[in-house]
XYZ file of N, CA and C in Angstrom:
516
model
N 89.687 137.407 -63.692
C 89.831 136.337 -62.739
C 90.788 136.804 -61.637
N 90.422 136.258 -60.388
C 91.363 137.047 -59.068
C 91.632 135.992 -58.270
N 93.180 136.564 -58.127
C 93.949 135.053 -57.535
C 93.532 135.123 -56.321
N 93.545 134.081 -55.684
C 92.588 133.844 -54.277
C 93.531 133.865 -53.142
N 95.193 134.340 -53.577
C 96.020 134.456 -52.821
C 96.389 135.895 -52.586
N 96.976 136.355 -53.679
C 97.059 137.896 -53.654
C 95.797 139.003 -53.624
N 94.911 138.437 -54.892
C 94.038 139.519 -55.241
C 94.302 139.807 -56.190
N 95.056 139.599 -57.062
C 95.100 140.265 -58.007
C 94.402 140.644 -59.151
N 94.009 140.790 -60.335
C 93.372 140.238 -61.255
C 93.411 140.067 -62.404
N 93.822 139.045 -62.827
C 94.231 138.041 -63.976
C 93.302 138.167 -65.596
N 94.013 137.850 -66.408
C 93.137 137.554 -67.738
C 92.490 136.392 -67.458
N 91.049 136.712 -67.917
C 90.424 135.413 -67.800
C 90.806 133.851 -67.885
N 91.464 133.681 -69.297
C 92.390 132.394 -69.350
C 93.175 132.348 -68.863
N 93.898 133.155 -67.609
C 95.222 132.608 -67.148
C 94.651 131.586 -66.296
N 96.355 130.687 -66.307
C 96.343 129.478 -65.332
C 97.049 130.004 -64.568
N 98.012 130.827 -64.078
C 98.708 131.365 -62.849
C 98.737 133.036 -62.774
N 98.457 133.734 -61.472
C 98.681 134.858 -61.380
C 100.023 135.473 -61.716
N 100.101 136.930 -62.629
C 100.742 137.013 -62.872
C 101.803 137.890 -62.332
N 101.075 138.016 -60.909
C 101.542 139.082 -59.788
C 102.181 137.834 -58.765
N 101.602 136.697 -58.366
C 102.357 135.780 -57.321
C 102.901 134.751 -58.022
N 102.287 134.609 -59.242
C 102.662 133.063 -59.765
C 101.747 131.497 -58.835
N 100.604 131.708 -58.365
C 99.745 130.896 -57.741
C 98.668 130.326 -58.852
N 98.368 128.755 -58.910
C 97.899 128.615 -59.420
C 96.467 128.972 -59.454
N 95.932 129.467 -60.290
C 94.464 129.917 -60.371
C 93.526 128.731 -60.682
N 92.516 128.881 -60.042
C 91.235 127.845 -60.328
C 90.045 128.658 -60.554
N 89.566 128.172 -62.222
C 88.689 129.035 -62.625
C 87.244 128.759 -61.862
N 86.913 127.653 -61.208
C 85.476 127.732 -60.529
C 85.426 128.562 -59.474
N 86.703 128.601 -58.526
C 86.795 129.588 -57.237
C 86.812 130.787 -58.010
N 87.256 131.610 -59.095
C 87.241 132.597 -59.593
C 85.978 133.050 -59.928
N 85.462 132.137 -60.784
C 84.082 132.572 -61.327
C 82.636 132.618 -60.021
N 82.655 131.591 -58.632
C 81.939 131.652 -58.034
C 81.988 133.296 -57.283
N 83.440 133.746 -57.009
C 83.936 134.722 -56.405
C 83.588 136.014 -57.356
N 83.593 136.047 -58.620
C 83.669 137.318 -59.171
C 81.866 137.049 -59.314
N 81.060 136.642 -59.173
C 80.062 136.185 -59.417
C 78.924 136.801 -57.962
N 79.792 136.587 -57.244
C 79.505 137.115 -55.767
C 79.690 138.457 -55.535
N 81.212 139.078 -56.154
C 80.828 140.490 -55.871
C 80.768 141.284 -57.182
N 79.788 140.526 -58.156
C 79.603 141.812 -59.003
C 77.909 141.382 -59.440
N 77.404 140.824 -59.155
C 76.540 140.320 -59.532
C 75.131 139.941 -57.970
N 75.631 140.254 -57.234
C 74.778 140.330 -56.067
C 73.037 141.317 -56.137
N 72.627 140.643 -55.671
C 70.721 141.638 -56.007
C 70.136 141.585 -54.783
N 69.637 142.408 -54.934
C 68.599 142.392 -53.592
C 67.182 142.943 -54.468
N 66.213 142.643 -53.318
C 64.650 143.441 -53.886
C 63.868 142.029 -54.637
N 63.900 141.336 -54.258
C 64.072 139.470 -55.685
C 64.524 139.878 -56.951
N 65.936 139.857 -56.366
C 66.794 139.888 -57.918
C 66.406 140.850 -59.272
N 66.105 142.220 -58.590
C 65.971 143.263 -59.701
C 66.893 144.437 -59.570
N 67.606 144.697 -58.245
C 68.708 145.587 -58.504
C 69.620 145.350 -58.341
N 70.848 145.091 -59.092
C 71.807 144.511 -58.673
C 72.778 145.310 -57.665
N 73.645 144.836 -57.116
C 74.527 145.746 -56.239
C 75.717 145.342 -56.105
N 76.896 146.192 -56.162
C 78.349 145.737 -55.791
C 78.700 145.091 -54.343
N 79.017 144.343 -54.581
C 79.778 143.774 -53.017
C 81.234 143.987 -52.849
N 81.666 144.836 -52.430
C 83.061 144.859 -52.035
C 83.671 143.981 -50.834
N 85.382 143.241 -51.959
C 85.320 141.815 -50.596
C 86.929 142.417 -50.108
N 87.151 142.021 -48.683
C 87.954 141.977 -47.766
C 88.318 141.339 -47.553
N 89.604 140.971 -46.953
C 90.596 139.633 -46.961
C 92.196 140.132 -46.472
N 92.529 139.287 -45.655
C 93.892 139.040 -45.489
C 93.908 137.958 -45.841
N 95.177 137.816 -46.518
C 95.998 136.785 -46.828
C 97.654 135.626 -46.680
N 97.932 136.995 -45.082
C 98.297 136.303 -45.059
C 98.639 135.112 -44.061
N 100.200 134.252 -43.998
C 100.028 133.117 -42.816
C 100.468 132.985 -41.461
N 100.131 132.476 -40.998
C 100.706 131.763 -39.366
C 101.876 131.575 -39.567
N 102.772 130.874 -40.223
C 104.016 130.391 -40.571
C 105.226 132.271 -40.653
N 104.406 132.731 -41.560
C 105.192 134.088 -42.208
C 104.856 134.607 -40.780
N 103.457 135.378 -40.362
C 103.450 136.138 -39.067
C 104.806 135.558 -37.763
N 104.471 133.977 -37.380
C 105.578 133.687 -36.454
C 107.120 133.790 -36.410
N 107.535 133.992 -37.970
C 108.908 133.637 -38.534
C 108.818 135.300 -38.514
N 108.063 136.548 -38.876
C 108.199 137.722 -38.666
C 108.678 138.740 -36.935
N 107.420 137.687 -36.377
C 107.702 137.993 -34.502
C 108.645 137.401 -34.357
N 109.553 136.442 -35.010
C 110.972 135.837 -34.374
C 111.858 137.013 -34.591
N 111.753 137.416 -35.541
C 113.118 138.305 -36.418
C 112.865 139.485 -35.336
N 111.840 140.384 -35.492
C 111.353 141.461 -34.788
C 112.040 141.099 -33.463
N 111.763 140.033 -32.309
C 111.727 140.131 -31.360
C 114.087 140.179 -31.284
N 114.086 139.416 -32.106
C 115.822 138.968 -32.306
C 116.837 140.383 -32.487
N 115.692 141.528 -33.122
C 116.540 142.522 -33.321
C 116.341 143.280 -32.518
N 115.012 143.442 -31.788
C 114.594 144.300 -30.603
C 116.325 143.977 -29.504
N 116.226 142.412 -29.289
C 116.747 141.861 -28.192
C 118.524 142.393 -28.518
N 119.046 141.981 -29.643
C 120.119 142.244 -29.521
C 121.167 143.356 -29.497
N 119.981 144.827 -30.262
C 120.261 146.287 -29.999
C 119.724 146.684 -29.082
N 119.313 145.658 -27.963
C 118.904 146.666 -26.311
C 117.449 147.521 -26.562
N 116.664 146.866 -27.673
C 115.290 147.724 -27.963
C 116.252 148.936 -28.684
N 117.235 149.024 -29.009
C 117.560 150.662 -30.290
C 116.888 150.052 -31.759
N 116.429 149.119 -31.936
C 116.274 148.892 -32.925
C 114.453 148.329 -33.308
N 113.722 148.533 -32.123
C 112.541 148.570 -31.826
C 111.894 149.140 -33.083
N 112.157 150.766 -33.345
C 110.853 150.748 -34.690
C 111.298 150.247 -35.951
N 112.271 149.098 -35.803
C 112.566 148.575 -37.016
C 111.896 147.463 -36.929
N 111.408 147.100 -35.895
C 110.800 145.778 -35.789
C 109.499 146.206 -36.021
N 108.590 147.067 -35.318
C 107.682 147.572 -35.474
C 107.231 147.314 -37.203
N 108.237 148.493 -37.628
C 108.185 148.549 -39.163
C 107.875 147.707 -39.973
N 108.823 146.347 -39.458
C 108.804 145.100 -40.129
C 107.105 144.503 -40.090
N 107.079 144.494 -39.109
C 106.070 143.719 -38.722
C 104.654 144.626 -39.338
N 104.792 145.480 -39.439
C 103.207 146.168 -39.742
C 103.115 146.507 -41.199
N 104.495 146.245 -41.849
C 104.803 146.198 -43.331
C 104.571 144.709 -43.539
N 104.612 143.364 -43.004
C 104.453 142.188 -43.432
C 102.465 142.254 -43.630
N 102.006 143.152 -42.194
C 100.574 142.949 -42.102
C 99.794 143.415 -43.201
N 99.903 145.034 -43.715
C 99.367 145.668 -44.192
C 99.739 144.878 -46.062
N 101.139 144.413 -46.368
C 100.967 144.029 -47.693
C 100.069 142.637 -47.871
N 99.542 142.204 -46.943
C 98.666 141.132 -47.022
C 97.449 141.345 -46.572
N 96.640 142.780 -46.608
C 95.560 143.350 -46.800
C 95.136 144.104 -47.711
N 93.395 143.284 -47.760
C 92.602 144.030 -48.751
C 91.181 144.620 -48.382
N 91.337 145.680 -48.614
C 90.037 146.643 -48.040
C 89.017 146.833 -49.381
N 88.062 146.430 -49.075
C 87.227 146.882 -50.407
C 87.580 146.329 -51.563
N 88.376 145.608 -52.084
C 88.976 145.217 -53.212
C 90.209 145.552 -53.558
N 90.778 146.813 -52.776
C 91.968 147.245 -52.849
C 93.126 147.142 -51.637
N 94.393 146.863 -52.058
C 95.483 146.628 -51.155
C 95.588 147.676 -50.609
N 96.371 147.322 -49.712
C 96.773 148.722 -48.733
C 98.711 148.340 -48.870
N 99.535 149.569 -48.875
C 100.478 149.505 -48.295
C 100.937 150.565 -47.515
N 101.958 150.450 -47.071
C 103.002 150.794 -45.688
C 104.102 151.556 -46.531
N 104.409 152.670 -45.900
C 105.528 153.660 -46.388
C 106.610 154.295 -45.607
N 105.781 153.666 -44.332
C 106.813 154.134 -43.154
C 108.098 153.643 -42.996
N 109.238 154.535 -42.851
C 110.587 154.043 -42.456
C 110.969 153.694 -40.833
N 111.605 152.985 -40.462
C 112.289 152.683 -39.308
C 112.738 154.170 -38.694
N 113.464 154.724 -39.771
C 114.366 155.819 -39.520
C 113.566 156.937 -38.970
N 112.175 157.188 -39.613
C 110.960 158.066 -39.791
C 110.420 158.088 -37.654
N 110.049 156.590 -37.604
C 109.528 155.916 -36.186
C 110.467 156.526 -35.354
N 111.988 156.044 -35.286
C 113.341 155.985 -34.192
C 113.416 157.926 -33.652
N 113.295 158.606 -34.470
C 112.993 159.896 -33.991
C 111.935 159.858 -33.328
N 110.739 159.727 -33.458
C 109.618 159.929 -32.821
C 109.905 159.376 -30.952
N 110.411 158.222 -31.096
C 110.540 157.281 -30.336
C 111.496 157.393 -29.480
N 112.391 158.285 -29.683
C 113.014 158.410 -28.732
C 112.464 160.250 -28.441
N 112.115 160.749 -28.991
C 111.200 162.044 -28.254
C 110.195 161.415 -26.979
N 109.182 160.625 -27.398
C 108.813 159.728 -26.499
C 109.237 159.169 -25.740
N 110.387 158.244 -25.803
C 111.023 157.613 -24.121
C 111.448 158.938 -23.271
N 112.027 159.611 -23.792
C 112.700 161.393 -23.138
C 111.361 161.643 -22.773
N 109.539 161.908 -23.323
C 108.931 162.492 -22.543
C 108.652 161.214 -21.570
N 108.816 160.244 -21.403
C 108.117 159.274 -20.955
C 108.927 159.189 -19.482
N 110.338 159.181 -19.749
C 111.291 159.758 -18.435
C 111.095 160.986 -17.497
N 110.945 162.024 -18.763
C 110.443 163.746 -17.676
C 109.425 163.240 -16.865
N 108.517 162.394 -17.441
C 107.169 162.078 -16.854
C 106.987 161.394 -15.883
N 108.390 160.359 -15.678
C 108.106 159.720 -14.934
C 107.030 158.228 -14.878
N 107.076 158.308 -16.670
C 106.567 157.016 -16.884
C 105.092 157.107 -17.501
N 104.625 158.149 -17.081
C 103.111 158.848 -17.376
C 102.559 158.952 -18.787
N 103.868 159.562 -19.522
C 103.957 159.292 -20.943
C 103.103 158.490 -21.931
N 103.963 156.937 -20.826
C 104.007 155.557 -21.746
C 102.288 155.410 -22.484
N 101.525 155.871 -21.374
C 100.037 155.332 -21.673
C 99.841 156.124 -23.039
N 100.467 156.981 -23.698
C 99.990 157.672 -24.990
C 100.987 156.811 -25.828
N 101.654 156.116 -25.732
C 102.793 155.961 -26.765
C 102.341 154.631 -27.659
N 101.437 153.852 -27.135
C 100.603 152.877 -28.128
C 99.551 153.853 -29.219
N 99.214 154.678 -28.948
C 98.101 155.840 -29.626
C 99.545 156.201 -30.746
N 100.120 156.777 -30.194
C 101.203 157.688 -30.952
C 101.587 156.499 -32.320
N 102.043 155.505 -31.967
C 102.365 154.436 -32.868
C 101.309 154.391 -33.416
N 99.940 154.035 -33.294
C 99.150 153.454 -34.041
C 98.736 154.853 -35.047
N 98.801 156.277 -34.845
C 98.580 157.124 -35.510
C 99.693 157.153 -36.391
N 101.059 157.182 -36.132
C 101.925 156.842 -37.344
C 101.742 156.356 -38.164
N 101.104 155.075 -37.996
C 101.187 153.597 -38.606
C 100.213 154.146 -39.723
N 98.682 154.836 -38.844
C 98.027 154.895 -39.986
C 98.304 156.127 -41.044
N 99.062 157.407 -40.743
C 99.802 158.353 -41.545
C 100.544 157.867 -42.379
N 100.839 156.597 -42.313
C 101.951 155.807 -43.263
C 101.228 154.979 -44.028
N 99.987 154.907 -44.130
C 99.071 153.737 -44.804
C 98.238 154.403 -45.760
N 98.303 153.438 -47.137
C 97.447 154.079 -47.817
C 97.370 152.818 -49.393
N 95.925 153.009 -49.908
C 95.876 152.298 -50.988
C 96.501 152.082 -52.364
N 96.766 150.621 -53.115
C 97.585 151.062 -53.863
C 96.579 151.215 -55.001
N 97.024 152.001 -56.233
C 96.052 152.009 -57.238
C 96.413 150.870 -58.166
N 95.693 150.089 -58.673
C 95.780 148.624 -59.355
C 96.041 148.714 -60.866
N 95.805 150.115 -61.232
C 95.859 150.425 -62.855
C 97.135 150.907 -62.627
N 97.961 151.315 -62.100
C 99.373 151.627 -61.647
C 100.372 151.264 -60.460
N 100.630 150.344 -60.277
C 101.313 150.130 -59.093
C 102.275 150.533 -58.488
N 103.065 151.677 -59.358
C 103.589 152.792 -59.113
C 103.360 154.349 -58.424
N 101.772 153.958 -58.503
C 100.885 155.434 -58.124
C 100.463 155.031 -56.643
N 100.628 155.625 -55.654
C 99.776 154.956 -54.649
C 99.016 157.028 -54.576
N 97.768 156.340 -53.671
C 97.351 157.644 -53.303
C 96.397 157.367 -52.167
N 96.310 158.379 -51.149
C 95.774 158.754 -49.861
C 94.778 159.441 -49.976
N 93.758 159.115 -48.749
C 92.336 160.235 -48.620
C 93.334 161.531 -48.512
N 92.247 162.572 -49.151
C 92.943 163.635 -48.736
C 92.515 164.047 -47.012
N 93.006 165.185 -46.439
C 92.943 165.221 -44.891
C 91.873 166.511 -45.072
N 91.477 166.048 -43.847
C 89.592 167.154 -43.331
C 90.063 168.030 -42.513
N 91.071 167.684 -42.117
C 91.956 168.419 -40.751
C 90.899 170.112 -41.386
N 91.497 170.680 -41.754
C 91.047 172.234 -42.380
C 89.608 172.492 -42.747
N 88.954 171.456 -42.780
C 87.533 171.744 -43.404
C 86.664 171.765 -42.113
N 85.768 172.484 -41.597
C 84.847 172.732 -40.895
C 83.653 171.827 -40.950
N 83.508 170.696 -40.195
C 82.247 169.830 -39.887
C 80.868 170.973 -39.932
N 80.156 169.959 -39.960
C 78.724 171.029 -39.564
C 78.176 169.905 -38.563
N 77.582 171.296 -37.702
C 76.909 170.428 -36.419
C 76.035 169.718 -36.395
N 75.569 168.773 -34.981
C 74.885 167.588 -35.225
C 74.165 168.500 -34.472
N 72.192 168.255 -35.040
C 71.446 168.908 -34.827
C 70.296 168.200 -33.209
């Protein structure tokens, strides 16, 4: 059974997840696990997996997150910018689910603030020219820092491995 808040997945008889503590409702469970394991196509002779996707989380948490972010940006003069960053893309990513599986965030503040100030320095030599790469640059961090957690261990996380080295073959 899978809590309809986290994701998690529960012993059948539980009444609360034992990862959020949310109460579970076994008809939303059973319609839901029912949906992605039990899906057919062809009139109902092959069955097929459905893998489900979901954020979870709220309006309330996201706005109360952009307050803090924007409060610490403001009062260290932006020195404290990829901490906000951090914050904020660590609130997003632990309230996503890809395929059935969570994703988390590993990136440090500390990791970003180097990068980031290499960047404002090229962004100055440049004369400002820079800036247009420095949303790319972040978002490639972000995703170097992202990766699934494994559910039989929540201690284990693990990453695609990288193609970087392996030789494509051409499109014909």
């Amino acid at each position: 059974m899978y809590c309809e808040k986290c994701g998690y997945e529960n012993l059948d008889d539980a009444s609360n997840c034992a990862n959020c503590g949310n109460i579970l409702s076994n008809t939303a469970n059973t319609l839901k696990s029912q949906n992605a394991n039990s899906f057919t196509q062809n009139n109902n002779t092959t069955p097929v997996s459905i893998p489900y996707s979901y954020f979870d989380g709220g309006l309330l948490q996201q706005i109360g997150w952009l307050i803090l972010g924007v409060i610490v940006t403001v009062i260290t003069l932006g020195i404290c910018f990829p901490c906000a960053v951090c914050m904020l893309y660590n609130w997003e990513i632990k309230h996503t689910v890809i395929e059935g599986k969570r994703l988390r965030f590993d990136g440090k503040a500390i990791q970003l603030f180097g990068n980031w100030l290499l960047w404002l320095l090229l962004t100055i030599i440049t004369f400002g020219i820079f800036a247009f790469w420095i949303p790319i640059k972040i978002k490639k961090w972000k995703t170097k820092h992202t990766f699934f957690v494994d559910e039989t261990n929540p201690n284990l996380n693990y990453r695609a491995e990288s193609n970087r080295s392996k030789k494509l073959p051409k499109h014909k």
